[in-house]
mmCIF file of C-alpha atoms and ligand atoms in Angstrom:
data_model
loop_
_atom_site.group_PDB
_atom_site.id
_atom_site.type_symbol
_atom_site.label_atom_id
_atom_site.label_comp_id
_atom_site.label_asym_id
_atom_site.label_seq_id
_atom_site.Cartn_x
_atom_site.Cartn_y
_atom_site.Cartn_z
ATOM 1 C CA UNK A 1 0.130 -0.104 -0.217
ATOM 2 C CA UNK A 2 1.370 3.602 -0.552
ATOM 3 C CA UNK A 3 2.271 5.816 2.398
ATOM 4 C CA UNK A 4 -1.038 6.999 4.146
ATOM 5 C CA UNK A 5 -0.790 10.453 4.752
ATOM 6 C CA UNK A 6 -4.205 12.003 6.275
ATOM 7 C CA UNK A 7 -3.456 15.072 4.813
ATOM 8 C CA UNK A 8 -4.394 18.600 6.303
ATOM 9 C CA UNK A 9 -3.259 21.341 4.007
ATOM 10 C CA UNK A 10 -0.909 18.835 1.582
ATOM 11 C CA UNK A 11 0.839 19.947 -1.781
ATOM 12 C CA UNK A 12 1.660 17.790 -4.335
ATOM 13 C CA UNK A 13 3.232 18.224 -7.839
ATOM 14 C CA UNK A 14 0.288 16.363 -9.348
ATOM 15 C CA UNK A 15 -2.888 14.905 -7.410
ATOM 16 C CA UNK A 16 -4.445 11.671 -9.068
ATOM 17 C CA UNK A 17 -8.322 11.576 -8.461
ATOM 18 C CA UNK A 18 -9.197 7.777 -8.413
ATOM 19 C CA UNK A 19 -6.848 4.921 -7.590
ATOM 20 C CA UNK A 20 -7.682 1.989 -10.147
ATOM 21 C CA UNK A 21 -5.445 0.904 -12.855
ATOM 22 C CA UNK A 22 -5.532 3.858 -14.985
ATOM 23 C CA UNK A 23 -4.723 6.372 -11.837
ATOM 24 C CA UNK A 24 -2.509 4.130 -10.427
ATOM 25 C CA UNK A 25 -0.415 3.523 -13.446
ATOM 26 C CA UNK A 26 -0.403 7.552 -14.143
ATOM 27 C CA UNK A 27 0.966 7.679 -10.336
ATOM 28 C CA UNK A 28 3.314 5.292 -10.757
ATOM 29 C CA UNK A 29 4.865 6.806 -14.316
ATOM 30 C CA UNK A 30 5.016 10.610 -13.145
ATOM 31 C CA UNK A 31 6.680 9.585 -9.474
ATOM 32 C CA UNK A 32 8.986 7.356 -11.423
ATOM 33 C CA UNK A 33 9.877 10.863 -13.334
ATOM 34 C CA UNK A 34 10.582 12.394 -9.747
ATOM 35 C CA UNK A 35 7.446 14.119 -8.858
ATOM 36 C CA UNK A 36 5.550 14.466 -5.955
ATOM 37 C CA UNK A 37 1.983 12.573 -6.475
ATOM 38 C CA UNK A 38 -0.717 11.838 -4.403
ATOM 39 C CA UNK A 39 -3.600 9.361 -5.315
ATOM 40 C CA UNK A 40 -7.105 9.761 -3.231
ATOM 41 C CA UNK A 41 -9.343 6.899 -3.314
ATOM 42 C CA UNK A 42 -11.184 5.676 -0.394
ATOM 43 C CA UNK A 43 -10.609 2.148 -1.755
ATOM 44 C CA UNK A 44 -7.839 2.000 -4.476
ATOM 45 C CA UNK A 45 -8.463 -0.808 -6.704
ATOM 46 C CA UNK A 46 -11.376 -2.119 -5.629
ATOM 47 C CA UNK A 47 -13.760 -1.354 -8.305
ATOM 48 C CA UNK A 48 -14.186 -1.517 -11.786
ATOM 49 C CA UNK A 49 -10.190 -2.917 -12.567
ATOM 50 C CA UNK A 50 -10.907 -5.518 -10.062
ATOM 51 C CA UNK A 51 -13.887 -6.608 -11.204
ATOM 52 C CA UNK A 52 -12.904 -6.906 -14.987
ATOM 53 C CA UNK A 53 -11.783 -9.978 -16.724
ATOM 54 C CA UNK A 54 -8.895 -8.256 -18.216
ATOM 55 C CA UNK A 55 -9.107 -8.738 -21.732
ATOM 56 C CA UNK A 56 -6.673 -7.187 -23.914
ATOM 57 C CA UNK A 57 -9.028 -7.578 -26.904
ATOM 58 C CA UNK A 58 -8.389 -4.769 -29.600
ATOM 59 C CA UNK A 59 -8.994 -7.076 -32.611
ATOM 60 C CA UNK A 60 -11.662 -9.174 -31.096
ATOM 61 C CA UNK A 61 -13.600 -5.993 -29.723
ATOM 62 C CA UNK A 62 -13.353 -3.926 -32.826
ATOM 63 C CA UNK A 63 -16.472 -2.261 -33.982
ATOM 64 C CA UNK A 64 -17.417 -0.942 -37.241
ATOM 65 C CA UNK A 65 -16.073 2.752 -37.287
ATOM 66 C CA UNK A 66 -14.024 3.149 -34.853
ATOM 67 C CA UNK A 67 -10.706 3.240 -35.997
ATOM 68 C CA UNK A 68 -9.454 6.208 -34.101
ATOM 69 C CA UNK A 69 -9.944 3.760 -30.703
ATOM 70 C CA UNK A 70 -8.812 0.825 -32.762
ATOM 71 C CA UNK A 71 -5.153 2.442 -33.313
ATOM 72 C CA UNK A 72 -5.107 3.344 -29.767
ATOM 73 C CA UNK A 73 -6.150 0.237 -28.836
ATOM 74 C CA UNK A 74 -3.184 -1.699 -30.919
ATOM 75 C CA UNK A 75 -0.778 0.578 -29.842
ATOM 76 C CA UNK A 76 -1.668 -0.341 -26.008
ATOM 77 C CA UNK A 77 -1.562 -3.920 -26.392
ATOM 78 C CA UNK A 78 1.916 -3.416 -28.104
ATOM 79 C CA UNK A 79 2.657 -1.481 -24.762
ATOM 80 C CA UNK A 80 2.062 -4.589 -22.521
ATOM 81 C CA UNK A 81 4.798 -6.441 -22.454
ATOM 82 C CA UNK A 82 7.182 -3.526 -21.881
ATOM 83 C CA UNK A 83 4.775 -1.968 -19.151
ATOM 84 C CA UNK A 84 4.549 -5.299 -17.278
ATOM 85 C CA UNK A 85 8.130 -6.144 -17.364
ATOM 86 C CA UNK A 86 9.181 -2.756 -16.099
ATOM 87 C CA UNK A 87 6.345 -3.342 -13.391
ATOM 88 C CA UNK A 88 7.356 -6.822 -12.259
ATOM 89 C CA UNK A 89 11.000 -4.913 -11.855
ATOM 90 C CA UNK A 90 9.713 -2.470 -9.261
ATOM 91 C CA UNK A 91 6.799 -4.100 -7.845
ATOM 92 C CA UNK A 92 8.618 -7.458 -7.259
ATOM 93 C CA UNK A 93 5.455 -9.403 -7.899
ATOM 94 C CA UNK A 94 3.879 -10.487 -11.624
ATOM 95 C CA UNK A 95 1.994 -8.139 -13.511
ATOM 96 C CA UNK A 96 -0.475 -10.890 -14.542
ATOM 97 C CA UNK A 97 0.344 -10.331 -18.388
ATOM 98 C CA UNK A 98 -0.884 -13.900 -19.981
ATOM 99 C CA UNK A 99 0.472 -13.910 -23.966
ATOM 100 C CA UNK A 100 -2.341 -16.701 -24.817
ATOM 101 C CA UNK A 101 -3.796 -15.432 -27.880
ATOM 102 C CA UNK A 102 -7.968 -15.439 -28.334
ATOM 103 C CA UNK A 103 -10.031 -17.815 -30.090
ATOM 104 C CA UNK A 104 -13.193 -16.372 -31.341
ATOM 105 C CA UNK A 105 -15.908 -19.166 -31.484
ATOM 106 C CA UNK A 106 -19.290 -19.371 -33.124
ATOM 107 C CA UNK A 107 -22.041 -21.937 -32.073
ATOM 108 C CA UNK A 108 -24.984 -22.146 -34.762
ATOM 109 C CA UNK A 109 -24.836 -21.250 -38.210
ATOM 110 C CA UNK A 110 -26.270 -17.902 -37.960
ATOM 111 C CA UNK A 111 -23.187 -17.144 -35.129
ATOM 112 C CA UNK A 112 -20.591 -18.640 -37.862
ATOM 113 C CA UNK A 113 -22.016 -16.036 -40.388
ATOM 114 C CA UNK A 114 -21.720 -13.252 -38.114
ATOM 115 C CA UNK A 115 -18.441 -14.059 -37.012
ATOM 116 C CA UNK A 116 -17.323 -14.513 -40.720
ATOM 117 C CA UNK A 117 -18.065 -10.764 -41.205
ATOM 118 C CA UNK A 118 -16.413 -9.691 -38.493
ATOM 119 C CA UNK A 119 -13.631 -11.717 -39.705
ATOM 120 C CA UNK A 120 -13.714 -9.888 -43.622
ATOM 121 C CA UNK A 121 -13.901 -6.645 -41.428
ATOM 122 C CA UNK A 122 -10.538 -7.133 -39.116
ATOM 123 C CA UNK A 123 -8.718 -8.385 -42.219
ATOM 124 C CA UNK A 124 -9.496 -5.273 -44.315
ATOM 125 C CA UNK A 125 -8.279 -3.646 -41.577
ATOM 126 C CA UNK A 126 -4.868 -5.305 -41.872
ATOM 127 C CA UNK A 127 -5.462 -7.360 -38.440
ATOM 128 C CA UNK A 128 -4.295 -10.999 -38.239
ATOM 129 C CA UNK A 129 -7.152 -13.389 -38.077
ATOM 130 C CA UNK A 130 -7.336 -16.738 -39.648
ATOM 131 C CA UNK A 131 -10.509 -18.114 -39.840
ATOM 132 C CA UNK A 132 -11.099 -21.929 -38.795
ATOM 133 C CA UNK A 133 -13.737 -24.685 -39.580
ATOM 134 C CA UNK A 134 -15.630 -25.987 -36.600
ATOM 135 C CA UNK A 135 -13.242 -29.355 -36.256
ATOM 136 C CA UNK A 136 -9.937 -26.995 -36.677
ATOM 137 C CA UNK A 137 -11.384 -24.807 -33.527
ATOM 138 C CA UNK A 138 -11.835 -27.837 -31.240
ATOM 139 C CA UNK A 139 -8.374 -28.743 -32.149
ATOM 140 C CA UNK A 140 -7.126 -25.701 -30.498
ATOM 141 C CA UNK A 141 -9.745 -26.172 -28.047
ATOM 142 C CA UNK A 142 -10.626 -30.048 -27.393
ATOM 143 C CA UNK A 143 -12.698 -29.243 -24.583
ATOM 144 C CA UNK A 144 -15.168 -26.749 -26.593
ATOM 145 C CA UNK A 145 -18.881 -28.247 -27.587
ATOM 146 C CA UNK A 146 -19.029 -30.758 -30.506
ATOM 147 C CA UNK A 147 -21.292 -28.055 -32.144
ATOM 148 C CA UNK A 148 -18.927 -25.683 -32.383
ATOM 149 C CA UNK A 149 -19.630 -24.539 -36.089
ATOM 150 C CA UNK A 150 -16.487 -22.073 -36.483
ATOM 151 C CA UNK A 151 -14.098 -20.301 -35.112
ATOM 152 C CA UNK A 152 -11.222 -17.293 -35.656
ATOM 153 C CA UNK A 153 -7.674 -17.552 -34.281
ATOM 154 C CA UNK A 154 -6.481 -14.148 -33.207
ATOM 155 C CA UNK A 155 -3.353 -14.562 -32.152
ATOM 156 C CA UNK A 156 -2.745 -10.650 -30.941
ATOM 157 C CA UNK A 157 -5.305 -10.554 -28.280
ATOM 158 C CA UNK A 158 -4.264 -11.882 -24.881
ATOM 159 C CA UNK A 159 -5.333 -11.342 -21.248
ATOM 160 C CA UNK A 160 -4.018 -9.909 -17.763
ATOM 161 C CA UNK A 161 -5.142 -11.079 -14.316
ATOM 162 C CA UNK A 162 -5.967 -7.509 -13.542
ATOM 163 C CA UNK A 163 -6.292 -8.237 -9.602
ATOM 164 C CA UNK A 164 -2.383 -9.214 -10.203
ATOM 165 C CA UNK A 165 -1.899 -5.807 -12.099
ATOM 166 C CA UNK A 166 -3.491 -3.790 -9.371
ATOM 167 C CA UNK A 167 -1.574 -5.385 -6.689
ATOM 168 C CA UNK A 168 1.560 -5.115 -8.739
ATOM 169 C CA UNK A 169 0.302 -1.039 -9.281
ATOM 170 C CA UNK A 170 -0.079 -0.683 -5.396
ATOM 171 C CA UNK A 171 3.413 -1.833 -4.806
ATOM 172 C CA UNK A 172 4.606 -0.077 -7.327
ATOM 173 C CA UNK A 173 3.530 3.465 -6.529
ATOM 174 C CA UNK A 174 4.261 2.569 -2.782
ATOM 175 C CA UNK A 175 8.253 1.841 -4.133
ATOM 176 C CA UNK A 176 8.225 5.246 -5.913
ATOM 177 C CA UNK A 177 6.817 7.481 -3.150
ATOM 178 C CA UNK A 178 3.465 7.818 -4.022
ATOM 179 C CA UNK A 179 1.082 9.587 -1.427
ATOM 180 C CA UNK A 180 -1.863 7.488 -0.893
ATOM 181 C CA UNK A 181 -4.949 9.397 0.506
ATOM 182 C CA UNK A 182 -8.004 7.139 1.050
ATOM 183 C CA UNK A 183 -10.542 9.280 1.000
ATOM 184 C CA UNK A 184 -13.047 10.878 -1.399
ATOM 185 C CA UNK A 185 -12.193 13.755 -3.778
ATOM 186 C CA UNK A 186 -15.828 15.822 -2.965
ATOM 187 C CA UNK A 187 -14.464 18.935 -5.592
ATOM 188 C CA UNK A 188 -11.581 19.946 -7.570
ATOM 189 C CA UNK A 189 -10.610 23.349 -6.509
ATOM 190 C CA UNK A 190 -10.959 26.315 -9.453
ATOM 191 C CA UNK A 191 -9.598 29.520 -9.161
ATOM 192 C CA UNK A 192 -10.847 31.456 -12.070
ATOM 193 C CA UNK A 193 -10.318 28.936 -15.094
ATOM 194 C CA UNK A 194 -7.355 27.286 -13.644
ATOM 195 C CA UNK A 195 -7.353 24.526 -11.163
ATOM 196 C CA UNK A 196 -5.749 24.741 -7.745
ATOM 197 C CA UNK A 197 -6.338 21.555 -5.847
ATOM 198 C CA UNK A 198 -8.852 19.225 -4.977
ATOM 199 C CA UNK A 199 -11.076 19.205 -1.390
ATOM 200 C CA UNK A 200 -11.803 16.026 0.211
ATOM 201 C CA UNK A 201 -15.060 14.831 1.619
ATOM 202 C CA UNK A 202 -13.627 15.402 5.112
ATOM 203 C CA UNK A 203 -12.816 19.040 4.190
ATOM 204 C CA UNK A 204 -9.014 18.727 4.082
ATOM 205 C CA UNK A 205 -7.690 20.026 0.646
ATOM 206 C CA UNK A 206 -4.898 19.529 -1.270
ATOM 207 C CA UNK A 207 -2.738 22.019 -2.948
ATOM 208 C CA UNK A 208 -1.762 21.421 -6.481
ATOM 209 C CA UNK A 209 -1.322 22.889 -10.289
ATOM 210 C CA UNK A 210 -2.223 19.552 -11.681
ATOM 211 C CA UNK A 211 -4.469 17.134 -11.372
ATOM 212 C CA UNK A 212 -5.438 13.808 -13.071
ATOM 213 C CA UNK A 213 -9.239 12.971 -13.040
ATOM 214 C CA UNK A 214 -9.198 9.125 -13.362
ATOM 215 C CA UNK A 215 -12.288 8.420 -11.448
ATOM 216 C CA UNK A 216 -13.788 5.962 -13.881
ATOM 217 C CA UNK A 217 -17.878 5.738 -13.960
ATOM 218 C CA UNK A 218 -18.056 8.356 -11.341
ATOM 219 C CA UNK A 219 -15.713 10.985 -13.043
ATOM 220 C CA UNK A 220 -18.780 13.062 -14.523
ATOM 221 C CA UNK A 221 -20.210 13.617 -11.036
ATOM 222 C CA UNK A 222 -16.681 15.141 -9.330
ATOM 223 C CA UNK A 223 -17.708 18.565 -7.984
ATOM 224 C CA UNK A 224 -16.229 21.995 -8.700
ATOM 225 C CA UNK A 225 -16.482 21.527 -12.587
ATOM 226 C CA UNK A 226 -18.931 23.575 -14.571
ATOM 227 C CA UNK A 227 -21.723 21.795 -15.946
ATOM 228 C CA UNK A 228 -21.091 22.411 -19.694
ATOM 229 C CA UNK A 229 -17.159 20.740 -18.902
ATOM 230 C CA UNK A 230 -18.691 17.778 -17.283
ATOM 231 C CA UNK A 231 -17.380 14.694 -18.900
ATOM 232 C CA UNK A 232 -20.495 12.534 -20.454
ATOM 233 C CA UNK A 233 -19.681 9.284 -19.007
ATOM 234 C CA UNK A 234 -21.941 6.843 -17.435
ATOM 235 C CA UNK A 235 -21.660 3.685 -16.156
ATOM 236 C CA UNK A 236 -22.883 0.487 -17.667
ATOM 237 C CA UNK A 237 -23.072 -2.409 -15.688
ATOM 238 C CA UNK A 238 -21.083 -5.875 -16.038
ATOM 239 C CA UNK A 239 -21.883 -8.922 -14.275
ATOM 240 C CA UNK A 240 -18.831 -11.363 -14.694
ATOM 241 C CA UNK A 241 -17.971 -15.035 -12.792
ATOM 242 C CA UNK A 242 -15.201 -16.781 -11.637
ATOM 243 C CA UNK A 243 -15.177 -20.139 -11.706
ATOM 244 C CA UNK A 244 -12.395 -23.016 -10.806
ATOM 245 C CA UNK A 245 -11.196 -25.637 -13.166
ATOM 246 C CA UNK A 246 -10.723 -29.123 -10.577
ATOM 247 C CA UNK A 247 -7.581 -30.391 -11.639
ATOM 248 C CA UNK A 248 -8.378 -33.635 -13.657
ATOM 249 C CA UNK A 249 -9.873 -30.730 -16.569
ATOM 250 C CA UNK A 250 -6.409 -28.458 -15.900
ATOM 251 C CA UNK A 251 -6.554 -26.952 -18.253
ATOM 252 C CA UNK A 252 -10.190 -26.693 -19.580
ATOM 253 C CA UNK A 253 -9.181 -23.833 -21.786
ATOM 254 C CA UNK A 254 -5.668 -22.442 -22.895
ATOM 255 C CA UNK A 255 -6.745 -19.174 -24.956
ATOM 256 C CA UNK A 256 -9.348 -16.994 -24.040
ATOM 257 C CA UNK A 257 -12.429 -18.042 -26.050
ATOM 258 C CA UNK A 258 -14.848 -15.442 -27.221
ATOM 259 C CA UNK A 259 -17.846 -16.988 -28.178
ATOM 260 C CA UNK A 260 -21.350 -16.177 -29.725
ATOM 261 C CA UNK A 261 -23.997 -18.809 -28.614
ATOM 262 C CA UNK A 262 -27.294 -18.779 -29.988
ATOM 263 C CA UNK A 263 -26.388 -14.957 -31.095
ATOM 264 C CA UNK A 264 -25.533 -14.384 -27.356
ATOM 265 C CA UNK A 265 -22.213 -13.427 -26.894
ATOM 266 C CA UNK A 266 -19.779 -14.572 -23.692
ATOM 267 C CA UNK A 267 -16.051 -14.777 -23.158
ATOM 268 C CA UNK A 268 -14.070 -17.345 -21.172
ATOM 269 C CA UNK A 269 -10.665 -16.182 -19.883
ATOM 270 C CA UNK A 270 -8.604 -18.835 -18.120
ATOM 271 C CA UNK A 271 -5.722 -17.930 -15.539
ATOM 272 C CA UNK A 272 -3.014 -20.298 -15.037
ATOM 273 C CA UNK A 273 -3.893 -21.329 -11.397
ATOM 274 C CA UNK A 274 -7.100 -22.775 -12.679
ATOM 275 C CA UNK A 275 -9.471 -20.013 -12.559
ATOM 276 C CA UNK A 276 -11.895 -19.413 -15.583
ATOM 277 C CA UNK A 277 -13.454 -16.327 -15.972
ATOM 278 C CA UNK A 278 -16.853 -15.626 -17.468
ATOM 279 C CA UNK A 279 -17.761 -12.652 -18.630
ATOM 280 C CA UNK A 280 -19.897 -10.263 -19.388
ATOM 281 C CA UNK A 281 -23.369 -8.961 -18.931
ATOM 282 C CA UNK A 282 -24.146 -5.035 -20.354
ATOM 283 C CA UNK A 283 -27.158 -3.248 -18.336
ATOM 284 C CA UNK A 284 -27.591 0.709 -18.254
ATOM 285 C CA UNK A 285 -29.175 0.704 -14.979
ATOM 286 C CA UNK A 286 -27.288 3.745 -13.195
ATOM 287 C CA UNK A 287 -24.510 2.679 -10.186
ATOM 288 C CA UNK A 288 -26.434 -0.341 -9.566
ATOM 289 C CA UNK A 289 -23.639 -3.530 -8.337
ATOM 290 C CA UNK A 290 -26.001 -6.221 -7.304
ATOM 291 C CA UNK A 291 -25.785 -9.231 -8.714
ATOM 292 C CA UNK A 292 -28.635 -10.443 -10.589
ATOM 293 C CA UNK A 293 -30.200 -14.052 -11.323
ATOM 294 C CA UNK A 294 -30.709 -13.615 -14.540
ATOM 295 C CA UNK A 295 -27.066 -11.996 -15.076
ATOM 296 C CA UNK A 296 -25.805 -15.611 -13.665
ATOM 297 C CA UNK A 297 -28.281 -17.690 -15.522
ATOM 298 C CA UNK A 298 -27.352 -16.258 -18.812
ATOM 299 C CA UNK A 299 -23.721 -16.182 -18.295
ATOM 300 C CA UNK A 300 -23.570 -19.703 -17.092
ATOM 301 C CA UNK A 301 -26.060 -20.795 -19.845
ATOM 302 C CA UNK A 302 -23.675 -19.217 -22.834
ATOM 303 C CA UNK A 303 -20.978 -20.343 -21.131
ATOM 304 C CA UNK A 304 -21.981 -24.131 -20.863
ATOM 305 C CA UNK A 305 -23.559 -23.723 -24.889
ATOM 306 C CA UNK A 306 -19.793 -23.471 -25.803
ATOM 307 C CA UNK A 307 -17.978 -25.408 -22.972
ATOM 308 C CA UNK A 308 -20.186 -28.232 -21.450
ATOM 309 C CA UNK A 309 -17.657 -29.148 -18.480
ATOM 310 C CA UNK A 310 -19.003 -25.395 -17.360
ATOM 311 C CA UNK A 311 -21.517 -27.785 -15.273
ATOM 312 C CA UNK A 312 -18.604 -29.361 -13.317
ATOM 313 C CA UNK A 313 -16.640 -26.161 -12.602
ATOM 314 C CA UNK A 314 -16.948 -24.459 -8.986
ATOM 315 C CA UNK A 315 -18.575 -21.073 -8.839
ATOM 316 C CA UNK A 316 -16.309 -19.125 -6.851
ATOM 317 C CA UNK A 317 -17.421 -15.655 -7.520
ATOM 318 C CA UNK A 318 -19.893 -13.341 -8.774
ATOM 319 C CA UNK A 319 -19.490 -9.774 -9.002
ATOM 320 C CA UNK A 320 -20.207 -6.864 -10.859
ATOM 321 C CA UNK A 321 -18.697 -3.942 -11.826
ATOM 322 C CA UNK A 322 -19.243 -0.644 -13.506
ATOM 323 C CA UNK A 323 -17.603 0.356 -17.140
ATOM 324 C CA UNK A 324 -16.658 3.822 -17.605
ATOM 325 C CA UNK A 325 -19.078 4.553 -20.920
ATOM 326 C CA UNK A 326 -18.912 7.773 -23.342
ATOM 327 C CA UNK A 327 -21.421 8.340 -26.423
ATOM 328 C CA UNK A 328 -18.783 6.793 -28.784
ATOM 329 C CA UNK A 329 -17.108 4.262 -26.445
ATOM 330 C CA UNK A 330 -13.756 5.893 -26.217
ATOM 331 C CA UNK A 331 -12.374 7.050 -23.499
ATOM 332 C CA UNK A 332 -11.805 10.860 -22.772
ATOM 333 C CA UNK A 333 -7.986 12.025 -22.258
ATOM 334 C CA UNK A 334 -5.981 15.171 -21.567
ATOM 335 C CA UNK A 335 -7.230 19.199 -21.537
ATOM 336 C CA UNK A 336 -10.425 19.225 -19.591
ATOM 337 C CA UNK A 337 -10.979 23.011 -20.288
ATOM 338 C CA UNK A 338 -9.827 23.685 -16.919
ATOM 339 C CA UNK A 339 -6.005 24.980 -16.702
ATOM 340 C CA UNK A 340 -4.259 22.002 -14.949
ATOM 341 C CA UNK A 341 -7.409 19.666 -14.947
ATOM 342 C CA UNK A 342 -6.811 16.618 -16.971
ATOM 343 C CA UNK A 343 -9.261 13.531 -17.900
ATOM 344 C CA UNK A 344 -8.062 9.950 -17.833
ATOM 345 C CA UNK A 345 -11.656 8.565 -17.753
ATOM 346 C CA UNK A 346 -14.336 6.895 -20.039
ATOM 347 C CA UNK A 347 -12.216 4.072 -20.660
ATOM 348 C CA UNK A 348 -15.487 1.504 -21.105
ATOM 349 C CA UNK A 349 -14.596 -1.788 -22.545
ATOM 350 C CA UNK A 350 -10.729 -1.207 -22.753
ATOM 351 C CA UNK A 351 -9.640 -0.099 -19.138
ATOM 352 C CA UNK A 352 -7.127 -3.032 -18.531
ATOM 353 C CA UNK A 353 -5.958 -2.547 -22.463
ATOM 354 C CA UNK A 354 -5.756 0.522 -22.404
ATOM 355 C CA UNK A 355 -3.549 1.494 -18.891
ATOM 356 C CA UNK A 356 -0.039 1.625 -20.152
ATOM 357 C CA UNK A 357 -0.700 3.970 -23.213
ATOM 358 C CA UNK A 358 -3.033 6.266 -21.031
ATOM 359 C CA UNK A 359 -0.040 6.039 -18.328
ATOM 360 C CA UNK A 360 2.410 6.938 -20.838
ATOM 361 C CA UNK A 361 0.198 10.060 -22.685
ATOM 362 C CA UNK A 362 -0.922 11.501 -19.631
ATOM 363 C CA UNK A 363 2.309 11.298 -17.877
ATOM 364 C CA UNK A 364 3.365 13.285 -21.526
ATOM 365 C CA UNK A 365 1.105 15.771 -21.400
ATOM 366 C CA UNK A 366 1.922 16.922 -17.650
ATOM 367 C CA UNK A 367 6.140 16.689 -18.689
ATOM 368 C CA UNK A 368 5.436 18.528 -21.789
ATOM 369 C CA UNK A 369 2.378 20.658 -21.157
ATOM 370 C CA UNK A 370 1.260 19.577 -24.674
ATOM 371 C CA UNK A 371 -1.264 17.464 -26.273
ATOM 372 C CA UNK A 372 0.839 14.400 -27.728
ATOM 373 C CA UNK A 373 -0.994 13.367 -31.289
ATOM 374 C CA UNK A 374 -2.273 10.041 -30.179
ATOM 375 C CA UNK A 375 -4.281 11.766 -27.561
ATOM 376 C CA UNK A 376 -5.905 14.279 -30.223
ATOM 377 C CA UNK A 377 -9.190 12.124 -30.962
ATOM 378 C CA UNK A 378 -9.833 11.631 -27.688
ATOM 379 C CA UNK A 379 -10.006 15.338 -26.523
ATOM 380 C CA UNK A 380 -13.395 15.858 -24.445
ATOM 381 C CA UNK A 381 -14.022 18.575 -26.625
ATOM 382 C CA UNK A 382 -15.304 16.596 -29.186
ATOM 383 C CA UNK A 383 -18.539 16.385 -27.081
ATOM 384 C CA UNK A 384 -19.078 20.203 -26.475
ATOM 385 C CA UNK A 385 -22.058 20.261 -28.396
ATOM 386 C CA UNK A 386 -23.851 17.497 -26.091
ATOM 387 C CA UNK A 387 -26.128 18.241 -23.133
ATOM 388 C CA UNK A 388 -24.393 17.720 -19.928
ATOM 389 C CA UNK A 389 -25.490 14.728 -17.980
ATOM 390 C CA UNK A 390 -24.427 13.365 -14.335
ATOM 391 C CA UNK A 391 -23.945 9.800 -15.073
ATOM 392 C CA UNK A 392 -27.577 8.688 -14.140
ATOM 393 C CA UNK A 393 -30.167 7.685 -17.108
ATOM 394 C CA UNK A 394 -32.994 5.905 -17.482
ATOM 395 C CA UNK A 395 -32.755 1.854 -17.020
ATOM 396 C CA UNK A 396 -31.893 -0.431 -19.936
ATOM 397 C CA UNK A 397 -30.609 -3.838 -19.843
ATOM 398 C CA UNK A 398 -28.968 -5.234 -23.067
ATOM 399 C CA UNK A 399 -26.929 -8.222 -24.074
HETATM 400 N N1 LIG B 1 -14.258 -5.718 -22.303
HETATM 401 C C1 LIG B 1 -14.707 -6.954 -21.750
HETATM 402 C C2 LIG B 1 -16.036 -6.281 -20.884
HETATM 403 O O1 LIG B 1 -16.385 -4.795 -20.630
HETATM 404 O O2 LIG B 1 -17.192 -6.713 -20.858
#
């Protein structure tokens, strides 16, 4: 855990609001550069970052028309190995990177048609994908259902044990002298058009001319920001399961499997120790993190359709987290419209994936005072015409 302070009237070169993977990685990079960094979070690393499955999936999660996001995602998946190596060297514990590749799997013939359309698009984008028959797919993962009709092998999509990554970053920030304040930030303090610090829920203030807001799905609720500058980030709930594979069936899978089963999407992410992470639902229910029976049911239904031995696995954990979503599914990075306040938020489905590149780009922004080229498509002002919202919305559930 980072050096604990109960700051009253503290001062820092940089205050990072939010101690998830993004906030911790930004803090680590800046403190390693010699800056005095304070991270404020009542429960660092315990929210979205620890619920996620940790897929690094720029190719298998590519969506039609999201070319800028794809470029950022590819840059970040390429950055992960060096990031993990450096993190492990500093933290002395595993960063959790597993370079296994990903197998996309289609159950019935309609699922196969959709998979082929996506593979065509991936190929047009120049991405490395290999189409497989059902038989070839099962050769790569013998415990998949006999009925699997097709697959696509994606060697460039990997996974990270996100809980190991969080633990490593918490160690790393401690090693480089980051101050960890276990308090919620109530508001950014602004003088004129310039950020001058933050005020905590307990009333204490921390003076700083550089604030990085990495508050994930809570970013739109940060106090002190004028309505027109609040980022349009909303919470999108995801339920996820952790199963334990008995010794007799290990490894149940050797690659991440992303499946479509009778039109429903499900992914299965194996960990070396015998854990299998199954995710995830997608529901627009505001800040609700209850695990619903329907969510667990649908995940298990689809998992056992593609991997019948799911029935034999121990259900160890069911949990729900909140993805920080934006109107165009891409993150909000860099200048906020308030001098000295930078956004590092809105990573939606790609928070684990985008951790290294976000940390590097935000650190570079602070070091140089400029806007790195890669950040330009992700500036907050692309939403300047939108009616502000505070992260709450009408309930809507979808899979
Ligand atoms: N990236 C996987 C998810 O958001 O469910």
